[in-house]
mmCIF file of C-alpha atoms in Angstrom:
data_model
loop_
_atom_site.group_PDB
_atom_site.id
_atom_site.type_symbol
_atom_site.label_atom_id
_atom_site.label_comp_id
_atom_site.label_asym_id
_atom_site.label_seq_id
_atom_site.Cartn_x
_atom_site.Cartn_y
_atom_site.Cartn_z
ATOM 1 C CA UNK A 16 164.497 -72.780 -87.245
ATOM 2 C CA UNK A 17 161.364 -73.671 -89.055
ATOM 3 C CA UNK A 18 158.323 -71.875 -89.471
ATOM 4 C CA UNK A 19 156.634 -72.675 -86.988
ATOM 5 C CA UNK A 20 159.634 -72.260 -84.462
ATOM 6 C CA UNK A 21 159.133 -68.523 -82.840
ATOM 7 C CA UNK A 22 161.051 -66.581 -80.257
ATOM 8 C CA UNK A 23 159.333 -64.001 -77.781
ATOM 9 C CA UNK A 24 158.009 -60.868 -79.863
ATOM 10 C CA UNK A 25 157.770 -62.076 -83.138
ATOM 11 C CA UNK A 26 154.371 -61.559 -85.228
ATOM 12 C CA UNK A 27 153.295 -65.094 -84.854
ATOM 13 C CA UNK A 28 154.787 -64.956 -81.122
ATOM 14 C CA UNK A 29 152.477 -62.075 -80.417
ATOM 15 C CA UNK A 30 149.470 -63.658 -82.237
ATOM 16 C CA UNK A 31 149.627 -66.698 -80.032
ATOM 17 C CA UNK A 32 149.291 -64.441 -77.033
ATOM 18 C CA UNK A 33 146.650 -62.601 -78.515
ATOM 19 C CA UNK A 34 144.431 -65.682 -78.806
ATOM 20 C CA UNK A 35 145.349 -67.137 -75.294
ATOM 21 C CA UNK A 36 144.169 -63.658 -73.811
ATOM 22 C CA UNK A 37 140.868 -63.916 -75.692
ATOM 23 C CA UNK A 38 140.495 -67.548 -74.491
ATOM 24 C CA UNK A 39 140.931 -66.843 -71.280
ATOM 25 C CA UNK A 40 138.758 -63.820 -71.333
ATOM 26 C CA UNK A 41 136.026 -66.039 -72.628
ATOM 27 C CA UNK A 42 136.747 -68.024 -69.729
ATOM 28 C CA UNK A 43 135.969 -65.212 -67.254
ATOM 29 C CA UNK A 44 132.874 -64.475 -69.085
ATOM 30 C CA UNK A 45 131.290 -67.670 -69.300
ATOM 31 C CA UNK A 46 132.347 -67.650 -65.225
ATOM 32 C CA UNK A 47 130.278 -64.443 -64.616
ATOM 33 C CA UNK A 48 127.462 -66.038 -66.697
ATOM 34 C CA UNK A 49 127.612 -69.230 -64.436
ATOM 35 C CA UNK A 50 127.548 -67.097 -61.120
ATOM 36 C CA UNK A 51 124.445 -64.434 -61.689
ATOM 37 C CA UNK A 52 125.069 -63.156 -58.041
ATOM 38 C CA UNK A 53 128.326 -61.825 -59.240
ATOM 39 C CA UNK A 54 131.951 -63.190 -58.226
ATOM 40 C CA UNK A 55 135.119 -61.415 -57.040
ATOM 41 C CA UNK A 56 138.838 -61.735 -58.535
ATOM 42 C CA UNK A 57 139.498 -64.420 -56.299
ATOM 43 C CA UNK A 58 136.588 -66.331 -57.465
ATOM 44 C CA UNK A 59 137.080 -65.860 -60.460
ATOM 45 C CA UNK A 60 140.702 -66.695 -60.764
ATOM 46 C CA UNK A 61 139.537 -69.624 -58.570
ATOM 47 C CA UNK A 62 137.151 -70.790 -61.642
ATOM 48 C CA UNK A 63 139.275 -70.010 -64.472
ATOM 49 C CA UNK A 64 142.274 -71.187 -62.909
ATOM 50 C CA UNK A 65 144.751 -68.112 -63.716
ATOM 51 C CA UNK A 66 146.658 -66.100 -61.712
ATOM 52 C CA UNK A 67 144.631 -63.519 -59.646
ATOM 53 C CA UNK A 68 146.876 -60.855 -61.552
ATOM 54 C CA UNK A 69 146.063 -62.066 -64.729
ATOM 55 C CA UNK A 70 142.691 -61.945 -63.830
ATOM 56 C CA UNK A 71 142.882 -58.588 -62.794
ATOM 57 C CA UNK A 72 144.692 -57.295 -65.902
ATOM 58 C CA UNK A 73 141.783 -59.037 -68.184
ATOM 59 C CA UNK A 74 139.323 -57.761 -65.684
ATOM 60 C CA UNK A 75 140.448 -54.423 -66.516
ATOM 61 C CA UNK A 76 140.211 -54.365 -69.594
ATOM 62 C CA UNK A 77 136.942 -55.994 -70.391
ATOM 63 C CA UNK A 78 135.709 -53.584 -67.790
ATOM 64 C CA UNK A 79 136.741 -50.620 -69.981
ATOM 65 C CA UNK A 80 134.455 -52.216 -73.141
ATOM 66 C CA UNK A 81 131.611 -52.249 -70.492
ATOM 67 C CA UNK A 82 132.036 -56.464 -70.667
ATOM 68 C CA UNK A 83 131.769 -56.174 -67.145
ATOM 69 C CA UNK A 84 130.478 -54.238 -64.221
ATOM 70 C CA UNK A 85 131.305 -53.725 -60.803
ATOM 71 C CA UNK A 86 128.383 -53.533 -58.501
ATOM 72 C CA UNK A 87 127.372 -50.751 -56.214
ATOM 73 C CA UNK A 88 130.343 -49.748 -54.076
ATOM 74 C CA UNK A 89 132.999 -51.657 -55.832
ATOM 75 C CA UNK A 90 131.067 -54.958 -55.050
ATOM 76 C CA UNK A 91 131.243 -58.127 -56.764
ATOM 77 C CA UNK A 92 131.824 -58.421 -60.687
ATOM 78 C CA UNK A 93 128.771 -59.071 -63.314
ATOM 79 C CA UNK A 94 128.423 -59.190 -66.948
ATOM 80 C CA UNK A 95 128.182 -56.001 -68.208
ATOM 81 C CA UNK A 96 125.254 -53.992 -70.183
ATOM 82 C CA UNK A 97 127.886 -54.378 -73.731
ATOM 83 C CA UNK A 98 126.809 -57.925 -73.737
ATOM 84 C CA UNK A 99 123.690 -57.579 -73.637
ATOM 85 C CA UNK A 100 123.509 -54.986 -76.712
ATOM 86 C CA UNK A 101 125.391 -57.698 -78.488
ATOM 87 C CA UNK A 102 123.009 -60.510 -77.688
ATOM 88 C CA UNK A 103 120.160 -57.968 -79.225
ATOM 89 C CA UNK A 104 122.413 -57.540 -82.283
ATOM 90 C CA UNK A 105 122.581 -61.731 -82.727
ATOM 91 C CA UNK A 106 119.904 -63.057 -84.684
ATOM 92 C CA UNK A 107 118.944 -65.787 -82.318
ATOM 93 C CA UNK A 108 115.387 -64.577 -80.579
ATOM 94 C CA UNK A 109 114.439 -66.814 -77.870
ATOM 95 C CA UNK A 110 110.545 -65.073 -77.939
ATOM 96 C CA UNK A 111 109.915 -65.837 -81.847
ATOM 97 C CA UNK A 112 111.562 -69.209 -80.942
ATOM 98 C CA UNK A 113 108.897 -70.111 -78.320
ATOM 99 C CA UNK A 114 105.791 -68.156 -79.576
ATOM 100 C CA UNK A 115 104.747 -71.189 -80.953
ATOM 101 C CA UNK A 116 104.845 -72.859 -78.215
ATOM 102 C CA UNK A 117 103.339 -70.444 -75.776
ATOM 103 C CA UNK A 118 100.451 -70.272 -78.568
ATOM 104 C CA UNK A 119 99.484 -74.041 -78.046
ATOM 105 C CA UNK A 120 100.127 -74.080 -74.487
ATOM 106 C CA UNK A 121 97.369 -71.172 -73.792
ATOM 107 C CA UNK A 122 95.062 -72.844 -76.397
ATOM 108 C CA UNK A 123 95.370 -76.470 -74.871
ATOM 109 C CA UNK A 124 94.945 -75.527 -71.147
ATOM 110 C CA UNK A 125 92.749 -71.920 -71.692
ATOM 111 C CA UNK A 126 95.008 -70.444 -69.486
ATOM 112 C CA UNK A 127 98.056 -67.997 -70.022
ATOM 113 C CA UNK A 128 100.988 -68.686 -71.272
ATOM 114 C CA UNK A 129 104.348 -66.259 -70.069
ATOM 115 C CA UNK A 130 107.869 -66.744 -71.030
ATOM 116 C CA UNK A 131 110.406 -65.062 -68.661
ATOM 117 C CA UNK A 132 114.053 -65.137 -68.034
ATOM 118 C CA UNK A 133 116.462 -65.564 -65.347
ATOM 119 C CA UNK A 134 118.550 -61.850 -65.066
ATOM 120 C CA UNK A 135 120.795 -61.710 -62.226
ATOM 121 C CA UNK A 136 118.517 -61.384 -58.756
ATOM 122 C CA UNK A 137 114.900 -61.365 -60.706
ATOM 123 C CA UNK A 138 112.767 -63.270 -63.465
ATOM 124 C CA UNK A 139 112.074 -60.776 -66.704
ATOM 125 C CA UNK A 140 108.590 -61.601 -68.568
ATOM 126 C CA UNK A 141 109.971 -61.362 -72.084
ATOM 127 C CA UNK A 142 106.319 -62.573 -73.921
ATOM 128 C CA UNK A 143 103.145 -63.415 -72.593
ATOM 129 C CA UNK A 144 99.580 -65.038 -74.589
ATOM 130 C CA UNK A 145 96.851 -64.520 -72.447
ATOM 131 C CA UNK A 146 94.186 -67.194 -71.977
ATOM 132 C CA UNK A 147 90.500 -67.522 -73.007
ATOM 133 C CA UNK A 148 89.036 -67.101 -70.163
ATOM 134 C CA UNK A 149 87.282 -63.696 -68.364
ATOM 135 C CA UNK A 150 89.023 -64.008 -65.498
ATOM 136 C CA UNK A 151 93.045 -64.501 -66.005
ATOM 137 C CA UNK A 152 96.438 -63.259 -65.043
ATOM 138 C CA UNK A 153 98.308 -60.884 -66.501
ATOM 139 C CA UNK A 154 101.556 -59.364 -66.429
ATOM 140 C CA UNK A 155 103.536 -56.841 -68.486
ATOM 141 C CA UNK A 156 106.572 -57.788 -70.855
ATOM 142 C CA UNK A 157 109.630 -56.310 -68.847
ATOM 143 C CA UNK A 158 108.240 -56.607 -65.540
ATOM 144 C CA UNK A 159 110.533 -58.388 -62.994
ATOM 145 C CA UNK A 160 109.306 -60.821 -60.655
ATOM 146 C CA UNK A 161 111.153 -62.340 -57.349
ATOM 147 C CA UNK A 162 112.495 -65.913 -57.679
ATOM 148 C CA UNK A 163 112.022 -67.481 -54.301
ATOM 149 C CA UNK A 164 108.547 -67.097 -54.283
ATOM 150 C CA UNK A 165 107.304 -67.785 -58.393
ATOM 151 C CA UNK A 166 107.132 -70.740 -60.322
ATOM 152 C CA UNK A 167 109.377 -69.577 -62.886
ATOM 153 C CA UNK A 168 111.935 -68.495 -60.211
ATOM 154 C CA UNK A 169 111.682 -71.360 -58.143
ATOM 155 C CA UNK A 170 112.155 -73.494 -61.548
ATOM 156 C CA UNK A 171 115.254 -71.743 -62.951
ATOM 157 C CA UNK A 172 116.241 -71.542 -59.249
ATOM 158 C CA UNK A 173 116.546 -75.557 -59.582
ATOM 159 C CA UNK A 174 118.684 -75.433 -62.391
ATOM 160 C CA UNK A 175 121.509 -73.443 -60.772
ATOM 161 C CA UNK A 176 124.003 -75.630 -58.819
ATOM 162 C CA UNK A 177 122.883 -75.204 -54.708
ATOM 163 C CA UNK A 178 125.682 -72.503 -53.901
ATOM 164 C CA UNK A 179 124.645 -70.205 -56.055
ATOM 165 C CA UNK A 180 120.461 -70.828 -55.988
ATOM 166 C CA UNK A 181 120.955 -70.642 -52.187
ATOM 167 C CA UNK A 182 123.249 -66.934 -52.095
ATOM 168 C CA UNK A 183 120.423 -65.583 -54.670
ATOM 169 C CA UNK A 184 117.823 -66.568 -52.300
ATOM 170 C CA UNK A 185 119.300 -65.073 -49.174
ATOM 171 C CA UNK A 186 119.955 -61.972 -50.930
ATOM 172 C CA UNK A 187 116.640 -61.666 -52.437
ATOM 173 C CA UNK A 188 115.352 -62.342 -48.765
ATOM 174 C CA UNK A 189 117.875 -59.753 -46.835
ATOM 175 C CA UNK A 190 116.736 -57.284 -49.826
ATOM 176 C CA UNK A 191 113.072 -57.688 -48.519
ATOM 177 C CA UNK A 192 113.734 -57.895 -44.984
ATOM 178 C CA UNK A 193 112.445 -61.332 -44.323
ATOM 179 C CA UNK A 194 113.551 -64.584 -42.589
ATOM 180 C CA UNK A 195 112.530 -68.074 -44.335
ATOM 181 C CA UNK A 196 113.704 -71.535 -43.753
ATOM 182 C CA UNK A 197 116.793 -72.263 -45.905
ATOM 183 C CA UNK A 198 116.798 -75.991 -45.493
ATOM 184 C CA UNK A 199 112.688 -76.203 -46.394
ATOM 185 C CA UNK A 200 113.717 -73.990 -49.415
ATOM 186 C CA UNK A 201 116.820 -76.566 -50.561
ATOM 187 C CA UNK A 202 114.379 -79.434 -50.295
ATOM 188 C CA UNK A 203 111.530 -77.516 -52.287
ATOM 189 C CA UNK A 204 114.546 -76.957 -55.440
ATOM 190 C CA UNK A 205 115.555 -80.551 -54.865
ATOM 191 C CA UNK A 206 112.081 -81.588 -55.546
ATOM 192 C CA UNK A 207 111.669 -79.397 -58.449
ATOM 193 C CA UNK A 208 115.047 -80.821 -60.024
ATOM 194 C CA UNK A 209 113.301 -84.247 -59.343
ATOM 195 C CA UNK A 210 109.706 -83.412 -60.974
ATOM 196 C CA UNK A 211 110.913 -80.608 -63.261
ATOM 197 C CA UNK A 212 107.773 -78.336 -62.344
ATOM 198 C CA UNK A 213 107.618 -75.745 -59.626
ATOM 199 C CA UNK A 214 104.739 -74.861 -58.034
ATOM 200 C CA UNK A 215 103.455 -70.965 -56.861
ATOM 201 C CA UNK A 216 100.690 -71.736 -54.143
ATOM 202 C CA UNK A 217 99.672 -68.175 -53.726
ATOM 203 C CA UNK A 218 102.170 -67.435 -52.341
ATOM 204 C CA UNK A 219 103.445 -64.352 -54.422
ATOM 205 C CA UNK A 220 100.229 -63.111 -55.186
ATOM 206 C CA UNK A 221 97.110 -63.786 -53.392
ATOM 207 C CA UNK A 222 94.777 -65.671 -55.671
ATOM 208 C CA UNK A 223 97.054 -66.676 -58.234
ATOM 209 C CA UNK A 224 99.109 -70.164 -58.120
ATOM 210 C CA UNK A 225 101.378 -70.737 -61.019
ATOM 211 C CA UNK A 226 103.215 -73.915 -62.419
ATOM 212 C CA UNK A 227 106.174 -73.471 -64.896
ATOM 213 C CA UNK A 228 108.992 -75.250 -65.784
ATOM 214 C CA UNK A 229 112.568 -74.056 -66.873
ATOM 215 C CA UNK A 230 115.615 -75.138 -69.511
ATOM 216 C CA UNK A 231 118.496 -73.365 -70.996
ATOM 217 C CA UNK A 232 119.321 -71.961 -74.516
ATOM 218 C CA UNK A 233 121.731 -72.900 -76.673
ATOM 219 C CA UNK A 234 123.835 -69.772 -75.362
ATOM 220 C CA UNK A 235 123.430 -70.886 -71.468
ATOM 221 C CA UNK A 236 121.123 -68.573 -70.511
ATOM 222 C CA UNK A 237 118.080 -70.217 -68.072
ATOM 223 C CA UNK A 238 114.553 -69.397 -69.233
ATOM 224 C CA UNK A 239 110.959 -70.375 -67.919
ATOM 225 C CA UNK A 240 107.468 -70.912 -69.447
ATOM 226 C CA UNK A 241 104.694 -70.820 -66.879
ATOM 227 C CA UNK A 242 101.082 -70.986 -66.636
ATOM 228 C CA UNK A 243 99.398 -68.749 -63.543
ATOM 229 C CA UNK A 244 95.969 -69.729 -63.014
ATOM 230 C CA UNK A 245 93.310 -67.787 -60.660
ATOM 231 C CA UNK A 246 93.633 -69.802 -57.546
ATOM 232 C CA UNK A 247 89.938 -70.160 -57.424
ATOM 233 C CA UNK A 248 89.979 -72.755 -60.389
ATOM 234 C CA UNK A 249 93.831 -74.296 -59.953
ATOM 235 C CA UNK A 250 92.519 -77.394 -58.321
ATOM 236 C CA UNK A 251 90.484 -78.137 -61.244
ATOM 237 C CA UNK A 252 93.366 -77.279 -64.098
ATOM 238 C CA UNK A 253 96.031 -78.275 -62.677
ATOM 239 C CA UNK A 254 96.433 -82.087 -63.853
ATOM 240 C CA UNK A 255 96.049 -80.545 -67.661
ATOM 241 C CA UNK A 256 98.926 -77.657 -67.017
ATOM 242 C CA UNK A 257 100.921 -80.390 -65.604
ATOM 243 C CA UNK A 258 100.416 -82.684 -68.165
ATOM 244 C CA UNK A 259 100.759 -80.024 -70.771
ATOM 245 C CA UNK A 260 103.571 -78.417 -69.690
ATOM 246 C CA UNK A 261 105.465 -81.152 -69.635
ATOM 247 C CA UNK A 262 104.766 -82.003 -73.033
ATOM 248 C CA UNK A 263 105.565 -78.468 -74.247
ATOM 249 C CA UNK A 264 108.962 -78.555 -71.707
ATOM 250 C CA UNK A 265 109.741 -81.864 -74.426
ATOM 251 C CA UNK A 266 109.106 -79.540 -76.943
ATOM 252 C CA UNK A 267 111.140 -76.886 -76.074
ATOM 253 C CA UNK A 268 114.081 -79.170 -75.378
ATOM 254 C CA UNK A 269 113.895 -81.017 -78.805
ATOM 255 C CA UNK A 270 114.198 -77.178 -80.415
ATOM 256 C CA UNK A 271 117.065 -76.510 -78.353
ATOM 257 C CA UNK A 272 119.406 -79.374 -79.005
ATOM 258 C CA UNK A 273 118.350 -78.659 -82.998
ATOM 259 C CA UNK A 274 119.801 -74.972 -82.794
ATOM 260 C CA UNK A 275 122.615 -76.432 -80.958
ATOM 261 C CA UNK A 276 123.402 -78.805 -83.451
ATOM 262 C CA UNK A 277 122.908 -76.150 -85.895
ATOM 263 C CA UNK A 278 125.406 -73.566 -84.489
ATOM 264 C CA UNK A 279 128.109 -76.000 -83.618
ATOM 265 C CA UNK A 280 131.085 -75.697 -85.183
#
């Protein structure tokens, strides 16, 4: 037998295993972070491709580091707070990587610039540079906003495959007790995935409309840079925020695919 020849329960035997149960609870991660509405064991084995009691076993356990989280009433699986405290811990800081960029946005249109991110059913404002002029819009860092009726909702919204953006949207709408059109709001993300700017038309706010646009990290996650603009001047800005968030939505992708390039292996 050489080396490399093993039989069940030897060290390298049990090594093996150890990595396949690692890989394939990376696999059920990066499932959970695919599916923000949360997925069940069938779904997940479904994804992944495993056994439903595999699933369950790895479930289990990652549930026990706090990995993931059952919602209320045994619901649907999530990723857990634990991640998130290791995300924190990682160097990588998506608001000193776009501060830059929210900087030259607010200076070239006057208006303000926010930076939020997609977290499960709401948008987070994680930085914010207000704009120059007396009048403007402003939100606090933290704050969640809804994601059917926001540019930077609608925007990350359109980069979600169409089962999943339309289950967030009917839960966000069941949650608030109100009916909309589901086949007006697919064609609305469909056009955003063909301009790659959503529009706000006072429509969460009364006199405020918003533009953003949205793109993913290096790590997956979907963020948004927007510009909300006192409806009582958005007819007159709006060709510059379009024009300059598009530039700064080139921007932003060029710095992406450099820190992927730097962190691949």
């Amino acid at each position: 037998m050489s080396e490399e020849e093993t039989t069940p329960g030897t060290e390298p035997d049990r090594g093996r295993n150890g990595i396949q149960v690692i890989e394939r609870a990376a696999k059920i991660l990066r499932s959970l972070k695919e599916d923000q509405s949360g997925m069940s064991l069938g779904q997940i084995a479904e994804a992944v491709s495993l056994p439903r009691s595999t699933v369950q076993r790895i479930v289990g356990a990652l549930q026990k580091e706090r990995l993931v989280i059952s919602g209320a009433n045994g619901g649907k699986l999530r990723l857990g707070p634990e991640l998130s405290a290791l995300a924190e811990a990682a160097r990588y800081n998506i608001v000193e990587c776009c501060r830059l960029h929210l900087t030259e946005l607010s200076q070239a249109t006057g208006e303000t610039a926010d930076l939020s991110v997609l977290r499960g059913p709401a948008m987070i404002f994680l930085d914010q540079v207000p704009g120059t002029h007396r009048l403007r819009t402003v939100s606090s860092v933290g704050e969640a906003f809804p994601l059917t009726t926001t540019a930077n909702g609608l925007a990350c919204l359109a980069l979600l495959d169409d089962t999943t953006a339309r289950e967030l949207a009917l839960t966000e709408w069941n949650r608030q007790g109100i009916k909309r059109d589901l086949s007006a709001f697919m064609e609305t993300l469909a056009e955003v995935r063909k301009t790659g700017l959503a529009y706000d038309l006072d429509e969460h706010t009364r006199g405020i409309s918003a533009i953003g646009f949205a793109f993913r990290d290096w790590s997956g996650d979907i963020h948004s840079i927007s510009v909300p603009v006192p409806s009582t001047r958005f007819k007159e800005i709006r060709p510059k925020v379009e024009a300059t968030l598009r530039l700064t939505a080139k921007h932003v992708e060029r710095m992406m695919e450099q820190d992927r390039q730097v962190i691949a292996p």
